[in-house]
Amino acid sequence: MTHSNVNAAALVSDKLALLNELDMSHGILDLACGNGRNGLFLVEQQLPVIFADVDGDKLTALAAKAHGYPELVQMWHVDFEQPEQRPLRGKTFDAILVFSYLHRPLMADIRQAVREGGLVFYETFTVRQREFGRPRNPDFLLAENELREHFADWEILHYFEGERENPNRAIASLVARRPAEHG
């Protein structure tokens, strides 16, 4: 494996083999990518990534960081929280990464945008995060077992819910594979 200069989330670096096993025909969506650390790590592993965020300045900075990989990188300036728009509708990805972001109305669209056999990597804060600090708004915090329930009919390859250190936080993390449709 290539040594990376990017500090990706442990979920991504530890489960990289799952992404490497996919036939990449649609790319990996780094949804609400922020500073793009997970997507940049994947680009360094020669995986195609679509960085999507509402913050155009962050996307511009990411484009500069990823300039050495033009064939692997796309930028998508998009607001996933506009209720009248459904930007994932009709799109297909080999995998979708979602970290430190929760917008419940988007869950069904995330599920449909992952191709059959594709993966979702999802990690965000749970209601217990209020013990450690921000975020505190329940709109941005998963209820107990909520993440698992959103993907209960998928093949769950990894699930963790509890506390992590450095920094102290309460999270749920999941890697799940979309099953093939039958009939």
mmCIF file with all atom_site columns, C-alpha atoms in Angstrom:
data_model
loop_
_atom_site.group_PDB
_atom_site.id
_atom_site.type_symbol
_atom_site.label_atom_id
_atom_site.label_alt_id
_atom_site.label_comp_id
_atom_site.label_asym_id
_atom_site.label_entity_id
_atom_site.label_seq_id
_atom_site.pdbx_PDB_ins_code
_atom_site.Cartn_x
_atom_site.Cartn_y
_atom_site.Cartn_z
_atom_site.occupancy
_atom_site.B_iso_or_equiv
_atom_site.pdbx_formal_charge
_atom_site.auth_seq_id
_atom_site.auth_comp_id
_atom_site.auth_asym_id
_atom_site.auth_atom_id
_atom_site.pdbx_PDB_model_num
ATOM 1   C CA . MET A 1 1   ? 0.000   0.000   0.000   1.00 0.00 ? 1   MET A CA 1
ATOM 2   C CA . THR A 1 2   ? 1.157   3.487   -0.787  1.00 0.00 ? 2   THR A CA 1
ATOM 3   C CA . HIS A 1 3   ? 2.175   5.640   2.162   1.00 0.00 ? 3   HIS A CA 1
ATOM 4   C CA . SER A 1 4   ? -0.169  8.586   2.388   1.00 0.00 ? 4   SER A CA 1
ATOM 5   C CA . ASN A 1 5   ? 0.481   12.148  3.461   1.00 0.00 ? 5   ASN A CA 1
ATOM 6   C CA . VAL A 1 6   ? -3.226  12.532  4.213   1.00 0.00 ? 6   VAL A CA 1
ATOM 7   C CA . ASN A 1 7   ? -4.687  11.620  7.607   1.00 0.00 ? 7   ASN A CA 1
ATOM 8   C CA . ALA A 1 8   ? -7.897  9.829   6.629   1.00 0.00 ? 8   ALA A CA 1
ATOM 9   C CA . ALA A 1 9   ? -10.484 8.582   9.091   1.00 0.00 ? 9   ALA A CA 1
ATOM 10  C CA . ALA A 1 10  ? -9.535  5.167   10.478  1.00 0.00 ? 10  ALA A CA 1
ATOM 11  C CA . LEU A 1 11  ? -12.710 3.707   8.991   1.00 0.00 ? 11  LEU A CA 1
ATOM 12  C CA . VAL A 1 12  ? -11.484 4.581   5.489   1.00 0.00 ? 12  VAL A CA 1
ATOM 13  C CA . SER A 1 13  ? -7.852  3.577   5.901   1.00 0.00 ? 13  SER A CA 1
ATOM 14  C CA . ASP A 1 14  ? -8.704  0.361   7.789   1.00 0.00 ? 14  ASP A CA 1
ATOM 15  C CA . LYS A 1 15  ? -11.345 -0.720  5.245   1.00 0.00 ? 15  LYS A CA 1
ATOM 16  C CA . LEU A 1 16  ? -9.483  0.436   2.105   1.00 0.00 ? 16  LEU A CA 1
ATOM 17  C CA . ALA A 1 17  ? -9.350  -3.137  0.753   1.00 0.00 ? 17  ALA A CA 1
ATOM 18  C CA . LEU A 1 18  ? -13.145 -3.130  0.390   1.00 0.00 ? 18  LEU A CA 1
ATOM 19  C CA . LEU A 1 19  ? -12.951 -0.109  -1.916  1.00 0.00 ? 19  LEU A CA 1
ATOM 20  C CA . ASN A 1 20  ? -10.040 -1.588  -3.862  1.00 0.00 ? 20  ASN A CA 1
ATOM 21  C CA . GLU A 1 21  ? -12.166 -4.681  -4.581  1.00 0.00 ? 21  GLU A CA 1
ATOM 22  C CA . LEU A 1 22  ? -14.854 -2.622  -6.346  1.00 0.00 ? 22  LEU A CA 1
ATOM 23  C CA . ASP A 1 23  ? -14.965 -2.297  -10.101 1.00 0.00 ? 23  ASP A CA 1
ATOM 24  C CA . MET A 1 24  ? -14.768 1.500   -10.333 1.00 0.00 ? 24  MET A CA 1
ATOM 25  C CA . SER A 1 25  ? -17.040 2.653   -13.103 1.00 0.00 ? 25  SER A CA 1
ATOM 26  C CA . HIS A 1 26  ? -18.853 5.509   -11.307 1.00 0.00 ? 26  HIS A CA 1
ATOM 27  C CA . GLY A 1 27  ? -16.345 6.733   -8.720  1.00 0.00 ? 27  GLY A CA 1
ATOM 28  C CA . ILE A 1 28  ? -16.561 7.424   -5.009  1.00 0.00 ? 28  ILE A CA 1
ATOM 29  C CA . LEU A 1 29  ? -18.645 10.344  -3.760  1.00 0.00 ? 29  LEU A CA 1
ATOM 30  C CA . ASP A 1 30  ? -17.126 12.181  -0.790  1.00 0.00 ? 30  ASP A CA 1
ATOM 31  C CA . LEU A 1 31  ? -20.420 13.752  0.318   1.00 0.00 ? 31  LEU A CA 1
ATOM 32  C CA . ALA A 1 32  ? -20.211 17.006  2.312   1.00 0.00 ? 32  ALA A CA 1
ATOM 33  C CA . CYS A 1 33  ? -16.468 16.501  2.032   1.00 0.00 ? 33  CYS A CA 1
ATOM 34  C CA . GLY A 1 34  ? -15.317 19.543  4.020   1.00 0.00 ? 34  GLY A CA 1
ATOM 35  C CA . ASN A 1 35  ? -11.508 19.555  3.902   1.00 0.00 ? 35  ASN A CA 1
ATOM 36  C CA . GLY A 1 36  ? -11.602 16.332  1.866   1.00 0.00 ? 36  GLY A CA 1
ATOM 37  C CA . ARG A 1 37  ? -9.168  14.309  3.944   1.00 0.00 ? 37  ARG A CA 1
ATOM 38  C CA . ASN A 1 38  ? -10.879 10.979  3.192   1.00 0.00 ? 38  ASN A CA 1
ATOM 39  C CA . GLY A 1 39  ? -11.252 11.614  -0.513  1.00 0.00 ? 39  GLY A CA 1
ATOM 40  C CA . LEU A 1 40  ? -7.678  12.902  -0.833  1.00 0.00 ? 40  LEU A CA 1
ATOM 41  C CA . PHE A 1 41  ? -6.425  9.738   0.843   1.00 0.00 ? 41  PHE A CA 1
ATOM 42  C CA . LEU A 1 42  ? -8.369  7.654   -1.694  1.00 0.00 ? 42  LEU A CA 1
ATOM 43  C CA . VAL A 1 43  ? -7.061  9.691   -4.620  1.00 0.00 ? 43  VAL A CA 1
ATOM 44  C CA . GLU A 1 44  ? -3.540  8.990   -3.376  1.00 0.00 ? 44  GLU A CA 1
ATOM 45  C CA . GLN A 1 45  ? -4.507  5.290   -3.544  1.00 0.00 ? 45  GLN A CA 1
ATOM 46  C CA . GLN A 1 46  ? -5.413  5.846   -7.228  1.00 0.00 ? 46  GLN A CA 1
ATOM 47  C CA . LEU A 1 47  ? -9.181  5.709   -6.642  1.00 0.00 ? 47  LEU A CA 1
ATOM 48  C CA . PRO A 1 48  ? -11.514 8.152   -8.467  1.00 0.00 ? 48  PRO A CA 1
ATOM 49  C CA . VAL A 1 49  ? -13.277 10.617  -6.159  1.00 0.00 ? 49  VAL A CA 1
ATOM 50  C CA . ILE A 1 50  ? -16.032 13.197  -6.632  1.00 0.00 ? 50  ILE A CA 1
ATOM 51  C CA . PHE A 1 51  ? -15.658 15.814  -3.892  1.00 0.00 ? 51  PHE A CA 1
ATOM 52  C CA . ALA A 1 52  ? -19.069 17.343  -3.114  1.00 0.00 ? 52  ALA A CA 1
ATOM 53  C CA . ASP A 1 53  ? -19.656 20.259  -0.769  1.00 0.00 ? 53  ASP A CA 1
ATOM 54  C CA . VAL A 1 54  ? -21.670 23.445  -0.387  1.00 0.00 ? 54  VAL A CA 1
ATOM 55  C CA . ASP A 1 55  ? -18.480 25.432  0.361   1.00 0.00 ? 55  ASP A CA 1
ATOM 56  C CA . GLY A 1 56  ? -16.939 26.483  -2.938  1.00 0.00 ? 56  GLY A CA 1
ATOM 57  C CA . ASP A 1 57  ? -13.802 27.815  -1.227  1.00 0.00 ? 57  ASP A CA 1
ATOM 58  C CA . LYS A 1 58  ? -13.114 24.389  0.273   1.00 0.00 ? 58  LYS A CA 1
ATOM 59  C CA . LEU A 1 59  ? -13.582 22.780  -3.135  1.00 0.00 ? 59  LEU A CA 1
ATOM 60  C CA . THR A 1 60  ? -11.151 25.272  -4.686  1.00 0.00 ? 60  THR A CA 1
ATOM 61  C CA . ALA A 1 61  ? -8.573  24.444  -2.010  1.00 0.00 ? 61  ALA A CA 1
ATOM 62  C CA . LEU A 1 62  ? -9.144  20.722  -2.594  1.00 0.00 ? 62  LEU A CA 1
ATOM 63  C CA . ALA A 1 63  ? -8.690  21.123  -6.337  1.00 0.00 ? 63  ALA A CA 1
ATOM 64  C CA . ALA A 1 64  ? -5.301  22.720  -5.660  1.00 0.00 ? 64  ALA A CA 1
ATOM 65  C CA . LYS A 1 65  ? -4.291  19.883  -3.309  1.00 0.00 ? 65  LYS A CA 1
ATOM 66  C CA . ALA A 1 66  ? -5.364  17.236  -5.831  1.00 0.00 ? 66  ALA A CA 1
ATOM 67  C CA . HIS A 1 67  ? -3.878  18.943  -8.905  1.00 0.00 ? 67  HIS A CA 1
ATOM 68  C CA . GLY A 1 68  ? -1.497  16.035  -9.515  1.00 0.00 ? 68  GLY A CA 1
ATOM 69  C CA . TYR A 1 69  ? -4.401  13.645  -10.119 1.00 0.00 ? 69  TYR A CA 1
ATOM 70  C CA . PRO A 1 70  ? -6.637  15.357  -12.703 1.00 0.00 ? 70  PRO A CA 1
ATOM 71  C CA . GLU A 1 71  ? -7.934  12.065  -14.115 1.00 0.00 ? 71  GLU A CA 1
ATOM 72  C CA . LEU A 1 72  ? -9.115  10.903  -10.667 1.00 0.00 ? 72  LEU A CA 1
ATOM 73  C CA . VAL A 1 73  ? -10.726 14.042  -9.237  1.00 0.00 ? 73  VAL A CA 1
ATOM 74  C CA . GLN A 1 74  ? -13.995 15.860  -9.846  1.00 0.00 ? 74  GLN A CA 1
ATOM 75  C CA . MET A 1 75  ? -15.428 18.768  -7.867  1.00 0.00 ? 75  MET A CA 1
ATOM 76  C CA . TRP A 1 76  ? -19.181 19.118  -7.338  1.00 0.00 ? 76  TRP A CA 1
ATOM 77  C CA . HIS A 1 77  ? -20.393 22.381  -5.788  1.00 0.00 ? 77  HIS A CA 1
ATOM 78  C CA . VAL A 1 78  ? -23.774 21.375  -4.382  1.00 0.00 ? 78  VAL A CA 1
ATOM 79  C CA . ASP A 1 79  ? -26.142 22.077  -1.507  1.00 0.00 ? 79  ASP A CA 1
ATOM 80  C CA . PHE A 1 80  ? -27.609 18.767  -0.341  1.00 0.00 ? 80  PHE A CA 1
ATOM 81  C CA . GLU A 1 81  ? -30.016 20.489  2.048   1.00 0.00 ? 81  GLU A CA 1
ATOM 82  C CA . GLN A 1 82  ? -32.240 22.383  -0.390  1.00 0.00 ? 82  GLN A CA 1
ATOM 83  C CA . PRO A 1 83  ? -35.604 20.705  0.151   1.00 0.00 ? 83  PRO A CA 1
ATOM 84  C CA . GLU A 1 84  ? -36.876 21.335  -3.378  1.00 0.00 ? 84  GLU A CA 1
ATOM 85  C CA . GLN A 1 85  ? -33.773 19.815  -4.958  1.00 0.00 ? 85  GLN A CA 1
ATOM 86  C CA . ARG A 1 86  ? -32.612 16.227  -4.798  1.00 0.00 ? 86  ARG A CA 1
ATOM 87  C CA . PRO A 1 87  ? -29.112 16.377  -6.245  1.00 0.00 ? 87  PRO A CA 1
ATOM 88  C CA . LEU A 1 88  ? -28.430 12.636  -5.806  1.00 0.00 ? 88  LEU A CA 1
ATOM 89  C CA . ARG A 1 89  ? -31.536 11.605  -7.729  1.00 0.00 ? 89  ARG A CA 1
ATOM 90  C CA . GLY A 1 90  ? -30.587 9.809   -10.928 1.00 0.00 ? 90  GLY A CA 1
ATOM 91  C CA . LYS A 1 91  ? -26.891 9.617   -10.010 1.00 0.00 ? 91  LYS A CA 1
ATOM 92  C CA . THR A 1 92  ? -24.908 6.433   -9.377  1.00 0.00 ? 92  THR A CA 1
ATOM 93  C CA . PHE A 1 93  ? -21.675 5.934   -7.437  1.00 0.00 ? 93  PHE A CA 1
ATOM 94  C CA . ASP A 1 94  ? -19.543 2.911   -6.630  1.00 0.00 ? 94  ASP A CA 1
ATOM 95  C CA . ALA A 1 95  ? -19.311 4.109   -3.044  1.00 0.00 ? 95  ALA A CA 1
ATOM 96  C CA . ILE A 1 96  ? -20.417 7.068   -0.950  1.00 0.00 ? 96  ILE A CA 1
ATOM 97  C CA . LEU A 1 97  ? -18.476 8.409   2.028   1.00 0.00 ? 97  LEU A CA 1
ATOM 98  C CA . VAL A 1 98  ? -20.294 10.459  4.660   1.00 0.00 ? 98  VAL A CA 1
ATOM 99  C CA . PHE A 1 99  ? -18.368 11.701  7.698   1.00 0.00 ? 99  PHE A CA 1
ATOM 100 C CA . SER A 1 100 ? -19.447 14.076  10.471  1.00 0.00 ? 100 SER A CA 1
ATOM 101 C CA . TYR A 1 101 ? -22.600 14.975  8.567   1.00 0.00 ? 101 TYR A CA 1
ATOM 102 C CA . LEU A 1 102 ? -26.242 14.079  9.064   1.00 0.00 ? 102 LEU A CA 1
ATOM 103 C CA . HIS A 1 103 ? -29.155 15.302  6.987   1.00 0.00 ? 103 HIS A CA 1
ATOM 104 C CA . ARG A 1 104 ? -31.877 12.700  7.447   1.00 0.00 ? 104 ARG A CA 1
ATOM 105 C CA . PRO A 1 105 ? -33.931 13.689  4.355   1.00 0.00 ? 105 PRO A CA 1
ATOM 106 C CA . LEU A 1 106 ? -30.904 12.633  2.270   1.00 0.00 ? 106 LEU A CA 1
ATOM 107 C CA . MET A 1 107 ? -30.747 9.035   3.568   1.00 0.00 ? 107 MET A CA 1
ATOM 108 C CA . ALA A 1 108 ? -33.078 7.510   0.962   1.00 0.00 ? 108 ALA A CA 1
ATOM 109 C CA . ASP A 1 109 ? -31.231 9.289   -1.843  1.00 0.00 ? 109 ASP A CA 1
ATOM 110 C CA . ILE A 1 110 ? -27.847 8.103   -0.523  1.00 0.00 ? 110 ILE A CA 1
ATOM 111 C CA . ARG A 1 111 ? -29.168 4.547   -0.534  1.00 0.00 ? 111 ARG A CA 1
ATOM 112 C CA . GLN A 1 112 ? -30.447 4.760   -4.117  1.00 0.00 ? 112 GLN A CA 1
ATOM 113 C CA . ALA A 1 113 ? -27.293 6.480   -5.411  1.00 0.00 ? 113 ALA A CA 1
ATOM 114 C CA . VAL A 1 114 ? -25.003 3.582   -4.439  1.00 0.00 ? 114 VAL A CA 1
ATOM 115 C CA . ARG A 1 115 ? -24.923 1.005   -7.238  1.00 0.00 ? 115 ARG A CA 1
ATOM 116 C CA . GLU A 1 116 ? -25.768 -2.637  -6.568  1.00 0.00 ? 116 GLU A CA 1
ATOM 117 C CA . GLY A 1 117 ? -22.753 -4.199  -4.875  1.00 0.00 ? 117 GLY A CA 1
ATOM 118 C CA . GLY A 1 118 ? -21.441 -0.737  -4.014  1.00 0.00 ? 118 GLY A CA 1
ATOM 119 C CA . LEU A 1 119 ? -20.547 0.526   -0.558  1.00 0.00 ? 119 LEU A CA 1
ATOM 120 C CA . VAL A 1 120 ? -21.481 3.214   1.889   1.00 0.00 ? 120 VAL A CA 1
ATOM 121 C CA . PHE A 1 121 ? -18.998 4.375   4.532   1.00 0.00 ? 121 PHE A CA 1
ATOM 122 C CA . TYR A 1 122 ? -20.885 6.440   7.103   1.00 0.00 ? 122 TYR A CA 1
ATOM 123 C CA . GLU A 1 123 ? -19.583 7.840   10.384  1.00 0.00 ? 123 GLU A CA 1
ATOM 124 C CA . THR A 1 124 ? -21.092 10.616  12.429  1.00 0.00 ? 124 THR A CA 1
ATOM 125 C CA . PHE A 1 125 ? -22.003 11.643  15.938  1.00 0.00 ? 125 PHE A CA 1
ATOM 126 C CA . THR A 1 126 ? -24.587 10.035  18.190  1.00 0.00 ? 126 THR A CA 1
ATOM 127 C CA . VAL A 1 127 ? -26.808 11.623  20.823  1.00 0.00 ? 127 VAL A CA 1
ATOM 128 C CA . ARG A 1 128 ? -24.133 10.798  23.426  1.00 0.00 ? 128 ARG A CA 1
ATOM 129 C CA . GLN A 1 129 ? -21.847 13.366  21.741  1.00 0.00 ? 129 GLN A CA 1
ATOM 130 C CA . ARG A 1 130 ? -23.488 16.047  23.910  1.00 0.00 ? 130 ARG A CA 1
ATOM 131 C CA . GLU A 1 131 ? -21.403 14.673  26.809  1.00 0.00 ? 131 GLU A CA 1
ATOM 132 C CA . PHE A 1 132 ? -18.238 15.699  24.931  1.00 0.00 ? 132 PHE A CA 1
ATOM 133 C CA . GLY A 1 133 ? -19.254 18.941  23.208  1.00 0.00 ? 133 GLY A CA 1
ATOM 134 C CA . ARG A 1 134 ? -20.417 19.917  19.770  1.00 0.00 ? 134 ARG A CA 1
ATOM 135 C CA . PRO A 1 135 ? -22.521 19.193  17.901  1.00 0.00 ? 135 PRO A CA 1
ATOM 136 C CA . ARG A 1 136 ? -25.352 19.286  20.410  1.00 0.00 ? 136 ARG A CA 1
ATOM 137 C CA . ASN A 1 137 ? -28.318 19.862  18.095  1.00 0.00 ? 137 ASN A CA 1
ATOM 138 C CA . PRO A 1 138 ? -30.364 16.624  17.914  1.00 0.00 ? 138 PRO A CA 1
ATOM 139 C CA . ASP A 1 139 ? -30.900 17.240  14.182  1.00 0.00 ? 139 ASP A CA 1
ATOM 140 C CA . PHE A 1 140 ? -27.195 16.431  13.714  1.00 0.00 ? 140 PHE A CA 1
ATOM 141 C CA . LEU A 1 141 ? -26.981 13.495  16.155  1.00 0.00 ? 141 LEU A CA 1
ATOM 142 C CA . LEU A 1 142 ? -27.937 9.898   15.479  1.00 0.00 ? 142 LEU A CA 1
ATOM 143 C CA . ALA A 1 143 ? -30.252 8.107   17.868  1.00 0.00 ? 143 ALA A CA 1
ATOM 144 C CA . GLU A 1 144 ? -29.103 4.776   19.290  1.00 0.00 ? 144 GLU A CA 1
ATOM 145 C CA . ASN A 1 145 ? -28.887 2.192   16.462  1.00 0.00 ? 145 ASN A CA 1
ATOM 146 C CA . GLU A 1 146 ? -30.306 4.704   13.959  1.00 0.00 ? 146 GLU A CA 1
ATOM 147 C CA . LEU A 1 147 ? -27.456 4.347   11.475  1.00 0.00 ? 147 LEU A CA 1
ATOM 148 C CA . ARG A 1 148 ? -27.686 0.542   11.490  1.00 0.00 ? 148 ARG A CA 1
ATOM 149 C CA . GLU A 1 149 ? -31.466 0.771   10.979  1.00 0.00 ? 149 GLU A CA 1
ATOM 150 C CA . HIS A 1 150 ? -31.060 2.988   7.879   1.00 0.00 ? 150 HIS A CA 1
ATOM 151 C CA . PHE A 1 151 ? -29.036 0.192   6.243   1.00 0.00 ? 151 PHE A CA 1
ATOM 152 C CA . ALA A 1 152 ? -30.621 -2.852  7.927   1.00 0.00 ? 152 ALA A CA 1
ATOM 153 C CA . ASP A 1 153 ? -31.474 -4.479  4.585   1.00 0.00 ? 153 ASP A CA 1
ATOM 154 C CA . TRP A 1 154 ? -27.895 -4.078  3.296   1.00 0.00 ? 154 TRP A CA 1
ATOM 155 C CA . GLU A 1 155 ? -24.939 -6.348  4.049   1.00 0.00 ? 155 GLU A CA 1
ATOM 156 C CA . ILE A 1 156 ? -23.330 -4.683  7.066   1.00 0.00 ? 156 ILE A CA 1
ATOM 157 C CA . LEU A 1 157 ? -19.588 -5.285  6.834   1.00 0.00 ? 157 LEU A CA 1
ATOM 158 C CA . HIS A 1 158 ? -18.620 -3.136  9.833   1.00 0.00 ? 158 HIS A CA 1
ATOM 159 C CA . TYR A 1 159 ? -20.597 -1.462  12.592  1.00 0.00 ? 159 TYR A CA 1
ATOM 160 C CA . PHE A 1 160 ? -19.456 0.387   15.672  1.00 0.00 ? 160 PHE A CA 1
ATOM 161 C CA . GLU A 1 161 ? -21.403 2.583   18.031  1.00 0.00 ? 161 GLU A CA 1
ATOM 162 C CA . GLY A 1 162 ? -19.802 4.055   21.113  1.00 0.00 ? 162 GLY A CA 1
ATOM 163 C CA . GLU A 1 163 ? -16.969 6.275   22.259  1.00 0.00 ? 163 GLU A CA 1
ATOM 164 C CA . ARG A 1 164 ? -13.637 6.981   20.599  1.00 0.00 ? 164 ARG A CA 1
ATOM 165 C CA . GLU A 1 165 ? -10.659 8.917   21.937  1.00 0.00 ? 165 GLU A CA 1
ATOM 166 C CA . ASN A 1 166 ? -8.289  11.540  20.520  1.00 0.00 ? 166 ASN A CA 1
ATOM 167 C CA . PRO A 1 167 ? -10.494 13.493  20.460  1.00 0.00 ? 167 PRO A CA 1
ATOM 168 C CA . ASN A 1 168 ? -13.152 12.097  22.780  1.00 0.00 ? 168 ASN A CA 1
ATOM 169 C CA . ARG A 1 169 ? -16.362 11.702  20.842  1.00 0.00 ? 169 ARG A CA 1
ATOM 170 C CA . ALA A 1 170 ? -19.468 9.509   20.580  1.00 0.00 ? 170 ALA A CA 1
ATOM 171 C CA . ILE A 1 171 ? -19.976 8.106   17.108  1.00 0.00 ? 171 ILE A CA 1
ATOM 172 C CA . ALA A 1 172 ? -21.639 5.463   15.021  1.00 0.00 ? 172 ALA A CA 1
ATOM 173 C CA . SER A 1 173 ? -19.720 4.098   12.053  1.00 0.00 ? 173 SER A CA 1
ATOM 174 C CA . LEU A 1 174 ? -20.835 1.708   9.377   1.00 0.00 ? 174 LEU A CA 1
ATOM 175 C CA . VAL A 1 175 ? -19.630 0.108   6.187   1.00 0.00 ? 175 VAL A CA 1
ATOM 176 C CA . ALA A 1 176 ? -22.407 -1.582  4.228   1.00 0.00 ? 176 ALA A CA 1
ATOM 177 C CA . ARG A 1 177 ? -22.776 -3.137  0.785   1.00 0.00 ? 177 ARG A CA 1
ATOM 178 C CA . ARG A 1 178 ? -25.918 -2.568  -1.272  1.00 0.00 ? 178 ARG A CA 1
ATOM 179 C CA . PRO A 1 179 ? -27.425 -5.932  -2.173  1.00 0.00 ? 179 PRO A CA 1
ATOM 180 C CA . ALA A 1 180 ? -28.300 -6.929  -5.710  1.00 0.00 ? 180 ALA A CA 1
ATOM 181 C CA . GLU A 1 181 ? -31.947 -6.413  -6.522  1.00 0.00 ? 181 GLU A CA 1
ATOM 182 C CA . HIS A 1 182 ? -33.857 -9.634  -7.050  1.00 0.00 ? 182 HIS A CA 1
ATOM 183 C CA . GLY A 1 183 ? -36.692 -10.158 -9.491  1.00 0.00 ? 183 GLY A CA 1
#
